[in-house]
XYZ file of C-alpha atoms in Angstrom:
706
model
C 75.973 122.307 -42.432
C 77.677 125.413 -41.002
C 77.968 123.688 -37.657
C 79.751 120.765 -39.333
C 82.149 123.130 -41.113
C 82.944 124.882 -37.847
C 83.611 121.566 -36.129
C 85.875 120.512 -39.023
C 87.778 123.819 -38.779
C 88.224 123.316 -35.031
C 89.664 119.823 -35.483
C 91.990 121.151 -38.220
C 93.142 123.961 -35.969
C 93.748 121.510 -33.138
C 95.802 119.288 -35.481
C 97.892 122.286 -36.652
C 98.581 123.253 -33.042
C 99.778 119.723 -32.231
C 102.012 119.680 -35.343
C 103.539 123.063 -34.446
C 104.276 122.161 -30.882
C 105.768 118.724 -31.695
C 107.353 119.144 -35.138
C 108.253 122.801 -35.484
C 110.440 123.558 -38.564
C 109.593 120.076 -39.932
C 106.224 121.038 -41.423
C 105.133 123.044 -44.423
C 101.924 124.277 -46.069
C 101.466 122.053 -49.091
C 99.729 124.607 -51.328
C 102.862 126.803 -51.268
C 104.874 123.909 -52.673
C 102.400 123.518 -55.506
C 102.535 127.265 -56.252
C 106.302 127.342 -56.770
C 106.706 123.816 -58.119
C 104.752 124.688 -61.186
C 107.424 127.227 -62.165
C 110.714 125.703 -60.977
C 111.993 122.266 -61.839
C 113.656 121.576 -58.512
C 112.971 118.429 -56.422
C 109.991 118.768 -54.061
C 112.107 117.918 -51.051
C 114.541 120.813 -51.731
C 111.686 123.236 -52.184
C 109.888 122.173 -49.036
C 113.002 122.460 -46.917
C 113.339 126.103 -47.945
C 109.618 126.725 -47.360
C 109.857 125.086 -43.920
C 112.660 127.579 -43.098
C 110.996 130.769 -44.364
C 107.233 130.178 -44.197
C 106.510 128.288 -40.978
C 104.076 130.884 -39.598
C 100.369 131.671 -39.619
C 100.746 135.297 -40.531
C 99.845 135.698 -44.232
C 102.271 138.642 -44.783
C 105.214 136.657 -43.355
C 104.222 133.683 -45.530
C 103.989 135.858 -48.641
C 107.366 137.398 -47.867
C 108.822 133.929 -47.223
C 107.533 132.664 -50.603
C 109.158 135.645 -52.356
C 112.426 134.902 -50.531
C 112.349 131.240 -51.614
C 111.611 132.227 -55.238
C 114.532 134.701 -55.147
C 116.930 132.139 -53.636
C 115.965 129.594 -56.294
C 116.299 132.138 -59.119
C 119.734 133.375 -57.994
C 121.375 130.261 -56.638
C 119.869 127.127 -58.160
C 122.299 125.722 -60.727
C 120.825 124.706 -64.047
C 123.172 122.237 -65.771
C 123.243 124.317 -68.972
C 124.335 127.457 -67.049
C 127.213 125.804 -65.181
C 129.946 127.607 -67.166
C 128.284 131.012 -66.668
C 128.252 130.465 -62.879
C 131.914 129.376 -62.891
C 132.914 132.568 -64.759
C 130.891 134.668 -62.238
C 132.692 132.853 -59.447
C 136.098 133.584 -61.014
C 135.196 137.232 -61.559
C 133.741 137.939 -58.087
C 135.930 135.548 -56.114
C 132.895 133.961 -54.378
C 129.360 132.751 -55.235
C 126.557 130.882 -53.429
C 124.887 127.942 -55.196
C 122.240 125.240 -54.570
C 123.379 121.865 -55.853
C 123.625 118.191 -55.076
C 126.919 117.481 -53.271
C 128.561 114.058 -52.870
C 131.749 113.551 -50.837
C 134.322 110.740 -51.149
C 137.501 109.978 -49.225
C 140.715 109.839 -51.246
C 142.801 107.297 -49.337
C 146.090 108.117 -51.112
C 145.903 111.818 -50.277
C 144.152 111.175 -46.960
C 141.527 113.883 -47.352
C 137.930 114.372 -48.511
C 136.861 115.668 -51.927
C 133.450 116.967 -52.963
C 131.622 116.536 -56.247
C 128.870 118.849 -57.566
C 126.166 117.226 -59.700
C 124.704 120.090 -61.814
C 127.792 122.287 -61.728
C 129.878 119.410 -63.047
C 132.828 120.029 -60.677
C 134.847 117.186 -59.202
C 137.801 116.983 -56.814
C 136.941 120.076 -54.759
C 138.710 119.739 -51.362
C 136.449 119.878 -48.290
C 137.375 119.983 -44.595
C 136.802 116.889 -42.436
C 134.176 118.347 -40.168
C 131.417 118.496 -42.859
C 131.309 114.756 -43.694
C 131.628 113.964 -39.967
C 128.737 116.235 -39.109
C 126.504 115.352 -42.099
C 127.098 111.665 -42.781
C 124.631 111.553 -45.674
C 127.170 113.468 -47.810
C 129.120 110.233 -47.964
C 126.069 108.030 -48.733
C 124.818 109.096 -52.116
C 124.923 112.865 -51.500
C 122.439 115.571 -50.488
C 121.306 118.959 -51.748
C 123.133 121.833 -50.095
C 123.526 125.618 -50.199
C 127.268 126.099 -50.736
C 129.340 129.252 -50.636
C 132.239 128.727 -53.073
C 135.487 130.708 -53.261
C 137.967 130.989 -56.129
C 141.673 130.986 -55.241
C 143.824 132.795 -57.739
C 146.966 133.318 -55.661
C 149.738 130.733 -55.972
C 150.642 130.118 -52.388
C 147.218 130.055 -50.812
C 146.249 126.900 -48.996
C 142.823 125.529 -48.104
C 143.688 124.740 -44.520
C 143.922 121.061 -45.552
C 147.117 119.071 -45.262
C 148.150 116.003 -47.239
C 149.502 112.728 -45.898
C 152.990 114.223 -45.264
C 151.541 117.118 -43.286
C 152.234 119.538 -46.170
C 149.461 122.091 -46.831
C 147.552 121.368 -50.057
C 147.343 124.473 -52.248
C 145.832 125.065 -55.632
C 149.003 125.654 -57.576
C 151.221 122.849 -56.381
C 152.879 121.067 -59.287
C 152.303 117.729 -57.609
C 148.608 118.349 -57.217
C 147.577 119.168 -60.738
C 144.186 117.579 -60.329
C 143.058 119.841 -57.501
C 140.763 122.652 -58.563
C 141.323 126.277 -57.534
C 137.809 126.347 -56.113
C 137.264 125.811 -52.406
C 134.231 125.479 -50.145
C 133.830 128.334 -47.701
C 130.565 127.282 -46.076
C 128.142 124.398 -46.668
C 124.570 124.158 -45.320
C 122.465 121.050 -46.114
C 118.917 121.665 -47.402
C 117.890 118.109 -46.905
C 117.763 116.459 -43.572
C 121.432 115.785 -42.898
C 120.521 113.174 -40.262
C 117.333 112.068 -38.606
C 116.363 111.603 -34.976
C 113.857 108.749 -34.923
C 113.187 109.284 -31.206
C 111.756 112.713 -32.039
C 109.177 111.039 -34.314
C 108.286 108.456 -31.650
C 107.831 111.072 -28.969
C 105.889 113.369 -31.282
C 103.538 110.536 -32.368
C 102.241 110.121 -28.782
C 100.366 113.458 -28.993
C 98.117 112.304 -31.898
C 95.211 109.865 -32.232
C 95.289 107.215 -34.964
C 92.901 109.216 -37.231
C 94.901 112.422 -36.765
C 98.217 110.749 -37.494
C 96.783 109.069 -40.602
C 95.603 112.481 -41.860
C 99.041 113.993 -41.215
C 100.727 111.179 -43.178
C 98.353 111.587 -46.120
C 98.744 115.383 -46.123
C 102.520 114.959 -46.128
C 102.135 113.127 -49.459
C 99.923 115.956 -50.738
C 96.455 114.299 -50.426
C 93.496 115.954 -48.688
C 92.024 113.350 -46.291
C 88.705 115.185 -45.831
C 87.825 114.369 -49.444
C 88.459 110.655 -48.888
C 86.550 107.922 -47.070
C 88.215 105.584 -44.590
C 88.768 102.799 -47.131
C 90.449 105.175 -49.628
C 92.751 106.474 -46.892
C 93.937 102.939 -46.137
C 94.517 102.213 -49.830
C 96.541 105.405 -50.362
C 98.591 104.614 -47.311
C 99.326 101.149 -48.765
C 101.317 102.872 -51.538
C 103.891 103.829 -48.912
C 104.476 100.227 -47.777
C 107.363 99.564 -50.253
C 109.155 102.637 -48.871
C 108.970 101.444 -45.281
C 109.452 97.662 -45.760
C 112.507 95.911 -47.220
C 111.964 93.623 -50.235
C 108.253 94.340 -50.463
C 106.593 93.534 -53.812
C 103.516 95.570 -54.567
C 101.233 95.765 -57.561
C 98.600 98.417 -58.304
C 96.484 98.329 -61.416
C 93.633 100.741 -61.952
C 92.175 103.481 -64.170
C 94.226 106.460 -65.368
C 94.889 109.660 -63.316
C 94.590 108.073 -59.868
C 98.146 109.157 -58.998
C 99.683 105.660 -59.012
C 103.259 106.687 -59.758
C 103.191 110.109 -58.043
C 104.510 108.958 -54.686
C 107.473 107.067 -56.145
C 108.514 109.938 -58.412
C 107.938 113.059 -56.350
C 107.685 112.262 -52.690
C 110.619 110.097 -51.853
C 114.205 110.883 -52.849
C 114.935 107.200 -52.147
C 112.809 105.641 -54.876
C 113.231 105.552 -58.655
C 110.555 105.205 -61.330
C 111.618 103.163 -64.365
C 109.384 104.737 -66.960
C 108.473 102.919 -70.114
C 109.424 99.625 -68.571
C 112.360 98.928 -70.943
C 115.306 97.742 -68.847
C 118.276 95.358 -68.771
C 119.604 92.962 -66.163
C 122.828 95.001 -65.955
C 120.916 98.185 -65.243
C 118.503 96.624 -62.748
C 120.660 94.065 -60.921
C 124.351 93.813 -61.673
C 126.717 94.998 -64.383
C 129.355 92.290 -64.745
C 131.613 94.468 -66.922
C 131.884 97.322 -64.461
C 131.368 95.168 -61.362
C 128.702 97.547 -60.059
C 125.335 96.809 -58.475
C 122.291 98.075 -60.403
C 119.190 99.972 -59.276
C 118.126 97.434 -56.636
C 121.323 98.099 -54.688
C 121.203 101.906 -54.975
C 117.556 102.692 -54.218
C 115.051 101.706 -51.550
C 112.301 101.168 -54.032
C 112.250 100.481 -57.796
C 108.891 101.232 -59.401
C 107.915 100.153 -62.922
C 105.488 102.506 -64.583
C 103.126 101.111 -67.246
C 103.604 97.403 -66.599
C 102.258 96.519 -70.016
C 105.525 97.752 -71.520
C 108.015 95.896 -69.249
C 110.618 94.340 -71.505
C 113.968 92.841 -70.673
C 116.513 92.867 -73.410
C 117.931 89.687 -71.871
C 116.112 86.385 -71.871
C 116.798 85.645 -68.226
C 115.569 89.004 -66.913
C 112.270 87.788 -65.520
C 113.913 84.671 -64.011
C 116.451 86.778 -62.102
C 113.649 89.095 -61.059
C 111.662 86.129 -59.684
C 114.680 84.949 -57.715
C 115.218 88.440 -56.319
C 111.543 88.957 -55.411
C 111.440 85.713 -53.457
C 114.718 85.919 -51.567
C 116.052 89.471 -51.769
C 119.227 88.214 -53.470
C 120.355 87.215 -56.966
C 123.351 85.449 -58.447
C 125.315 87.017 -61.286
C 128.670 85.710 -62.364
C 130.543 84.104 -59.508
C 128.920 85.721 -56.536
C 125.574 86.193 -54.931
C 124.422 89.727 -54.208
C 121.810 90.779 -51.666
C 119.772 93.968 -51.854
C 116.808 95.380 -49.970
C 114.954 97.391 -52.641
C 111.215 96.878 -52.920
C 109.602 96.240 -56.313
C 106.501 98.145 -57.374
C 104.450 97.482 -60.512
C 101.858 100.084 -61.524
C 99.776 100.108 -64.678
C 96.416 100.827 -66.256
C 93.411 98.584 -66.564
C 91.565 99.210 -69.795
C 88.285 97.390 -69.081
C 86.002 97.465 -66.090
C 86.848 95.126 -63.225
C 83.729 93.018 -63.711
C 84.704 92.277 -67.299
C 88.268 91.373 -66.286
C 87.061 89.057 -63.548
C 84.713 87.266 -65.917
C 86.963 86.960 -68.929
C 90.573 86.884 -67.800
C 92.428 87.717 -64.581
C 93.211 90.955 -62.771
C 96.815 90.576 -63.897
C 95.755 90.960 -67.518
C 97.703 94.237 -68.181
C 101.039 92.555 -67.407
C 103.053 91.260 -70.395
C 102.142 87.585 -71.026
C 105.459 86.171 -69.752
C 104.653 87.752 -66.357
C 100.856 87.930 -66.291
C 100.307 84.220 -66.793
C 103.349 83.008 -64.834
C 101.932 81.889 -61.497
C 105.413 81.611 -59.939
C 106.043 85.311 -60.650
C 102.615 86.471 -59.468
C 102.827 84.393 -56.296
C 105.754 86.561 -55.234
C 103.602 89.708 -55.134
C 102.807 90.490 -51.502
C 100.061 93.012 -52.021
C 97.630 94.039 -54.782
C 96.033 97.462 -54.317
C 92.634 97.676 -56.061
C 93.332 100.866 -58.008
C 89.713 101.006 -59.278
C 88.564 101.943 -55.742
C 90.745 105.073 -55.594
C 89.037 108.222 -56.935
C 90.360 110.049 -59.997
C 92.230 113.061 -58.646
C 90.746 116.522 -59.046
C 92.157 119.788 -57.625
C 90.108 119.446 -54.394
C 91.867 116.139 -53.602
C 95.170 118.005 -53.071
C 95.668 119.543 -49.656
C 96.266 123.183 -48.705
C 97.057 122.298 -45.140
C 100.185 121.498 -43.164
C 102.078 118.224 -43.517
C 105.660 117.057 -42.921
C 108.391 118.319 -45.199
C 108.724 115.592 -47.796
C 112.361 115.072 -47.006
C 111.705 114.621 -43.308
C 108.965 112.107 -44.111
C 111.219 110.206 -46.522
C 114.060 110.090 -44.033
C 112.161 108.787 -41.054
C 110.425 106.263 -43.313
C 113.859 105.153 -44.468
C 115.044 104.891 -40.891
C 112.041 102.695 -40.030
C 113.121 100.129 -42.682
C 115.686 98.924 -40.157
C 113.019 97.878 -37.612
C 110.778 94.813 -37.897
C 107.200 94.763 -36.615
C 105.874 91.737 -38.525
C 105.321 89.824 -35.279
C 102.979 92.528 -33.954
C 99.970 90.285 -34.604
C 101.278 87.261 -32.645
C 100.276 88.743 -29.317
C 96.531 88.649 -30.107
C 95.996 86.570 -33.270
C 97.033 83.513 -35.203
C 96.686 83.068 -38.969
C 94.295 80.407 -40.358
C 95.448 77.130 -41.908
C 94.660 78.132 -45.503
C 97.676 80.469 -45.627
C 100.841 78.847 -46.953
C 104.374 80.119 -46.243
C 104.320 82.797 -48.956
C 100.911 84.066 -47.836
C 102.114 84.279 -44.234
C 105.249 86.252 -45.188
C 103.137 88.627 -47.303
C 100.582 89.254 -44.539
C 103.314 89.804 -41.931
C 105.094 92.299 -44.186
C 101.892 94.295 -44.761
C 101.060 94.282 -41.030
C 104.643 95.316 -40.153
C 104.584 98.132 -42.742
C 101.292 99.583 -41.494
C 102.454 99.427 -37.864
C 105.582 101.421 -38.821
C 103.532 104.035 -40.659
C 100.738 104.422 -38.096
C 102.346 103.422 -34.781
C 106.072 104.193 -35.050
C 106.179 104.365 -31.246
C 105.154 100.672 -31.147
C 102.005 101.340 -29.070
C 98.715 99.938 -30.389
C 95.588 98.176 -29.123
C 94.148 94.829 -30.136
C 91.363 96.503 -32.178
C 93.896 98.586 -34.089
C 96.035 95.600 -35.011
C 92.905 93.655 -36.039
C 91.931 96.436 -38.462
C 95.379 96.228 -40.070
C 95.288 92.413 -40.170
C 91.910 92.245 -41.959
C 93.197 94.689 -44.562
C 96.458 92.746 -45.011
C 94.642 89.437 -45.514
C 92.406 90.998 -48.158
C 95.356 92.520 -50.096
C 97.087 89.150 -50.274
C 93.925 87.177 -50.975
C 93.358 89.275 -54.086
C 96.628 87.893 -55.470
C 95.716 84.351 -54.433
C 92.244 84.501 -56.027
C 93.772 85.357 -59.382
C 96.386 82.631 -58.976
C 93.595 80.144 -58.405
C 92.048 81.299 -61.668
C 95.298 80.863 -63.576
C 96.865 77.873 -61.829
C 93.818 75.891 -60.768
C 93.934 73.360 -57.989
C 97.407 74.241 -56.824
C 96.042 77.427 -55.288
C 92.545 76.328 -54.233
C 92.995 77.293 -50.540
C 91.942 80.935 -50.692
C 89.625 81.075 -47.700
C 91.918 83.245 -45.605
C 91.110 83.587 -41.939
C 92.614 84.581 -38.595
C 91.983 83.210 -35.108
C 91.512 85.375 -32.021
C 93.767 83.915 -29.298
C 91.424 85.040 -26.474
C 88.135 83.613 -27.748
C 89.516 81.100 -30.328
C 86.959 82.437 -32.779
C 87.927 82.082 -36.468
C 87.028 85.033 -38.735
C 87.181 84.818 -42.524
C 88.229 87.684 -44.831
C 86.882 88.059 -48.381
C 87.701 90.369 -51.304
C 84.914 92.806 -52.219
C 85.086 92.391 -56.033
C 84.583 88.577 -55.937
C 81.086 87.247 -55.679
C 78.945 89.162 -58.148
C 78.685 88.576 -61.842
C 78.666 84.799 -62.105
C 79.144 83.299 -65.563
C 76.443 80.672 -65.015
C 73.325 82.645 -64.027
C 70.786 81.660 -61.403
C 67.293 80.641 -62.499
C 66.039 78.739 -65.556
C 67.788 79.401 -68.893
C 66.123 79.432 -72.318
C 65.686 76.104 -74.141
C 68.823 75.250 -76.113
C 71.139 77.119 -73.716
C 73.850 74.883 -72.207
C 76.959 75.636 -70.115
C 79.936 73.274 -70.262
C 83.290 73.267 -68.469
C 86.364 71.759 -70.168
C 89.891 72.415 -71.315
C 90.348 75.174 -73.935
C 92.983 75.577 -76.627
C 95.432 77.266 -74.260
C 95.359 74.334 -71.839
C 93.408 76.318 -69.217
C 90.015 75.114 -68.017
C 87.104 77.446 -68.649
C 83.373 77.857 -69.210
C 81.721 77.685 -72.639
C 78.134 78.622 -73.517
C 75.985 77.107 -76.267
C 72.874 78.932 -77.547
C 70.551 77.293 -80.101
C 67.752 78.071 -82.531
C 65.464 75.789 -84.580
C 63.826 76.722 -87.892
C 61.583 74.841 -90.384
C 63.877 73.370 -93.068
C 65.392 70.151 -94.350
C 67.890 69.004 -91.692
C 70.765 71.475 -92.005
C 73.054 72.063 -89.026
C 74.848 75.419 -88.792
C 77.513 76.401 -86.239
C 78.734 79.904 -85.457
C 81.552 81.076 -83.199
C 83.938 78.167 -83.986
C 85.982 79.863 -86.722
C 87.949 77.342 -88.772
C 88.821 74.944 -85.938
C 88.636 71.358 -87.282
C 88.525 69.527 -83.926
C 85.590 71.589 -82.739
C 83.624 71.079 -85.956
C 84.226 67.342 -85.896
C 83.007 66.952 -82.331
C 79.828 68.965 -83.130
C 79.231 66.748 -86.204
C 79.573 63.704 -83.932
C 76.689 65.024 -81.838
C 74.394 65.714 -84.834
C 75.129 62.332 -86.406
C 74.439 60.596 -83.087
C 71.114 62.417 -82.880
C 70.179 61.378 -86.431
C 70.903 57.741 -85.574
C 69.443 57.629 -82.067
C 66.998 60.548 -81.910
C 63.905 58.305 -81.713
C 65.370 56.604 -78.581
C 65.346 59.999 -76.841
C 62.003 61.265 -78.147
C 59.806 60.586 -81.118
C 59.095 64.288 -81.604
C 62.730 65.190 -82.488
C 62.997 65.635 -86.237
C 66.389 65.845 -87.958
C 64.924 66.049 -91.477
C 62.118 68.644 -91.251
C 64.024 71.227 -89.160
C 67.253 73.284 -89.411
C 69.349 73.845 -86.306
C 71.743 76.737 -85.531
C 74.064 76.685 -82.511
C 76.308 79.549 -81.413
C 79.374 78.626 -79.326
C 80.920 81.191 -76.953
C 84.281 81.035 -75.207
C 83.366 83.029 -72.074
C 86.874 83.392 -70.628
C 88.879 83.902 -73.775
C 91.049 80.773 -73.343
C 90.460 79.310 -76.804
C 87.580 77.028 -77.837
C 87.410 73.478 -76.480
C 87.314 70.376 -78.684
C 85.013 68.506 -76.264
C 81.697 69.676 -77.585
C 79.832 66.490 -78.606
C 77.844 65.972 -75.375
C 76.966 69.668 -74.742
C 75.899 69.984 -78.413
C 73.653 66.888 -78.147
C 71.997 68.275 -74.995
C 71.516 71.700 -76.665
C 69.946 70.106 -79.797
C 67.528 67.985 -77.750
C 66.687 70.949 -75.503
C 65.707 73.236 -78.412
C 63.958 70.422 -80.341
C 61.752 69.537 -77.347
C 61.431 73.163 -76.168
C 62.587 72.120 -72.658
C 65.240 74.153 -70.799
C 68.057 72.416 -68.915
C 67.984 72.199 -65.118
C 68.924 75.580 -63.473
C 72.595 76.461 -62.663
C 73.865 73.294 -64.394
C 77.392 72.708 -65.724
C 77.931 69.788 -68.145
C 81.165 67.803 -67.804
C 82.369 64.882 -69.900
C 82.292 63.832 -73.541
C 80.813 61.087 -75.838
C 82.153 59.316 -78.935
C 80.165 58.636 -82.138
C 78.846 55.335 -80.801
C 77.713 56.990 -77.559
C 80.603 55.719 -75.352
C 81.103 58.104 -72.430
C 84.600 59.455 -71.725
C 85.779 60.485 -68.292
C 86.768 64.027 -67.276
C 90.474 65.057 -67.279
C 91.637 67.124 -64.256
C 88.413 66.579 -62.317
C 89.400 68.683 -59.269
C 90.361 71.715 -61.375
C 87.200 71.392 -63.481
C 84.996 71.318 -60.365
C 86.852 74.339 -58.989
C 86.025 76.269 -62.187
C 82.381 75.142 -61.889
C 82.263 76.551 -58.352
C 83.856 79.882 -59.336
C 81.470 80.240 -62.284
C 78.385 79.870 -60.120
C 77.265 76.291 -61.000
C 75.316 74.531 -58.236
C 74.597 71.252 -60.133
C 77.158 69.282 -62.122
C 76.391 66.610 -64.741
C 79.175 64.044 -64.386
C 79.976 60.725 -66.215
C 79.821 57.703 -63.920
C 83.350 56.789 -65.100
C 84.674 59.828 -63.176
C 83.202 58.649 -59.844
C 86.471 56.848 -59.049
C 88.413 60.135 -59.297
C 86.341 61.899 -56.643
C 88.877 60.792 -54.035
C 91.376 63.313 -55.493
C 89.009 66.212 -54.943
C 89.015 68.131 -51.607
C 85.854 67.131 -49.669
C 84.649 70.746 -49.178
C 84.679 71.147 -52.975
C 82.595 67.984 -53.575
C 80.156 69.144 -50.900
C 79.453 72.431 -52.683
C 77.486 70.765 -55.560
C 74.587 68.567 -56.289
C 76.387 65.908 -58.429
C 74.222 64.204 -61.119
C 75.824 61.057 -62.599
C 74.957 59.696 -66.074
C 75.813 56.311 -67.583
C 75.039 56.871 -71.293
C 74.492 59.722 -73.757
C 70.658 59.320 -73.610
C 70.817 59.248 -69.805
C 72.821 62.495 -69.849
C 70.175 64.199 -72.028
C 67.290 63.059 -69.785
C 69.017 64.179 -66.593
C 70.144 67.510 -68.051
C 66.539 68.304 -69.106
C 65.191 67.129 -65.771
C 63.160 64.225 -67.227
C 62.696 61.451 -64.669
């Protein structure tokens, strides 16, 4: 054990050395951030910049001193919005003061000079010399946090060294310039990355292996990779895809406290978390009154926390959102607007995954107008299985070095401009089951991972294959649920890729599918029947009948149907048919000396079906004769009171549900044989089809009587 620990320490030390030599001043110890963050409400990226300046050493005393310095700077200079007036009076009294605030600069065309605006201090129209915006271009694009030394001009004739359009010096007391404040900027130092050199990242990446670089990326977000297995690392990294890809739609549903929204709130200054989910079209897309673009135009990534609560006050909100998610543009008023923000949906799953897979779909937490709308769900590129990510405990957070959050966010933002989606074309081709949307989704995921792991654009065939398998699985998870909700339209879920060297086709599956079939293997109890038909909601699902027989006088009781008239009538049809024709099936079936009870269960929660006459008849005969039905059988079709057999509606979809539920044999009316041409051949080939030509024939074949 000790040997292992020593080896781990050596690899850590080696990684630190590489980070120091390649990214000096760009890294920070993450536990220091946590220490101060708990006491000061200042953005992580501001804090880490200061820590990177004062604490980038290995000597504990220097680090301790650095931490004290940072705390002092924050206490003295950080502007709280409620103390703005106090700071302004100090500034007036002393003539100068240093503050930490968010500064935005705009160009006034009429006066031909730049003015600065301070967010927390609430100051506007403060003149600023030209060289700052030229040097730090991000001041003009949404603003950055800076340390600013302000001066207060009280004399009448003083000028700021700035001239107006006529070449006259602008001073604070000019009559003409009433709107200019007496405050001027003496010195400004950005505490975010004022600009980013992407080449530095590319060069620096060459010194690391793939595993090392992955660990550095995870530590930069605050995770400790040694506590995670390889799969968990890949899943956590997937959360960063919307930050590095344009117009990327991601969904993550899982248990509570797995840190789903953390990255969008804390790590990146370029993403916004819409908490509570209540929003309007004007806020999100475009405000027609003010003629301003909403969140999708201002941020790189818009994340919705708690998807269950997403509500649009406008009716057309979800429609506009669908349009935007598919094309990256939306039409409001007279014009069409394009934006590049990614959409992220995170939320909680309340049941276990097995239960969700059996009863409804994995999109269950979404509000119904989204969660059952296949057109909306089809636009999701990636579904992260949140139930595979561990619940975070203190040991999952790192104490080691990672990039300063701001540096990470900036080079990620810079990478959005590059496209690596064609990285797979050199070695692989996608299988024929992927339609256009699937292909786009897979390419986006592959491109995103290449940017995160190989920003220098150098990777091997094995490395790209690993990414590709993961990408196919993330998209297939969406497709599997679509198949559940939309039936035959989405039956092609067998995703694969073809190796261009060997022409070998490899298939990719999703780990949660497979187990927990609704129709169990092996022989059931007598009186237990599974049927597949259309429920109340119009969806096709599986229904289970369980029966009991008692000595009595011919009563027939039904449980599980509630007050549904159609269902009761179709079950009566079956019992009346048995009374009339029971002796044709078997002389030992008594409808006068016995009582029968049947319980009906809607296994997928789609509303009870009205087509219950044939399954009920089979269940009654099965319990009366004490013979179980054939193993793994699904009953399809219906009979009328006279015993006429009715064909199956939506045969292809029904057979698809049979396959997903685990049926291996299907009891089918002969009248449906003509419709088999509409069913894909591979689907027909997955069953043993048993045809029946009358109600009695159906009973005999279901019970396996020759």
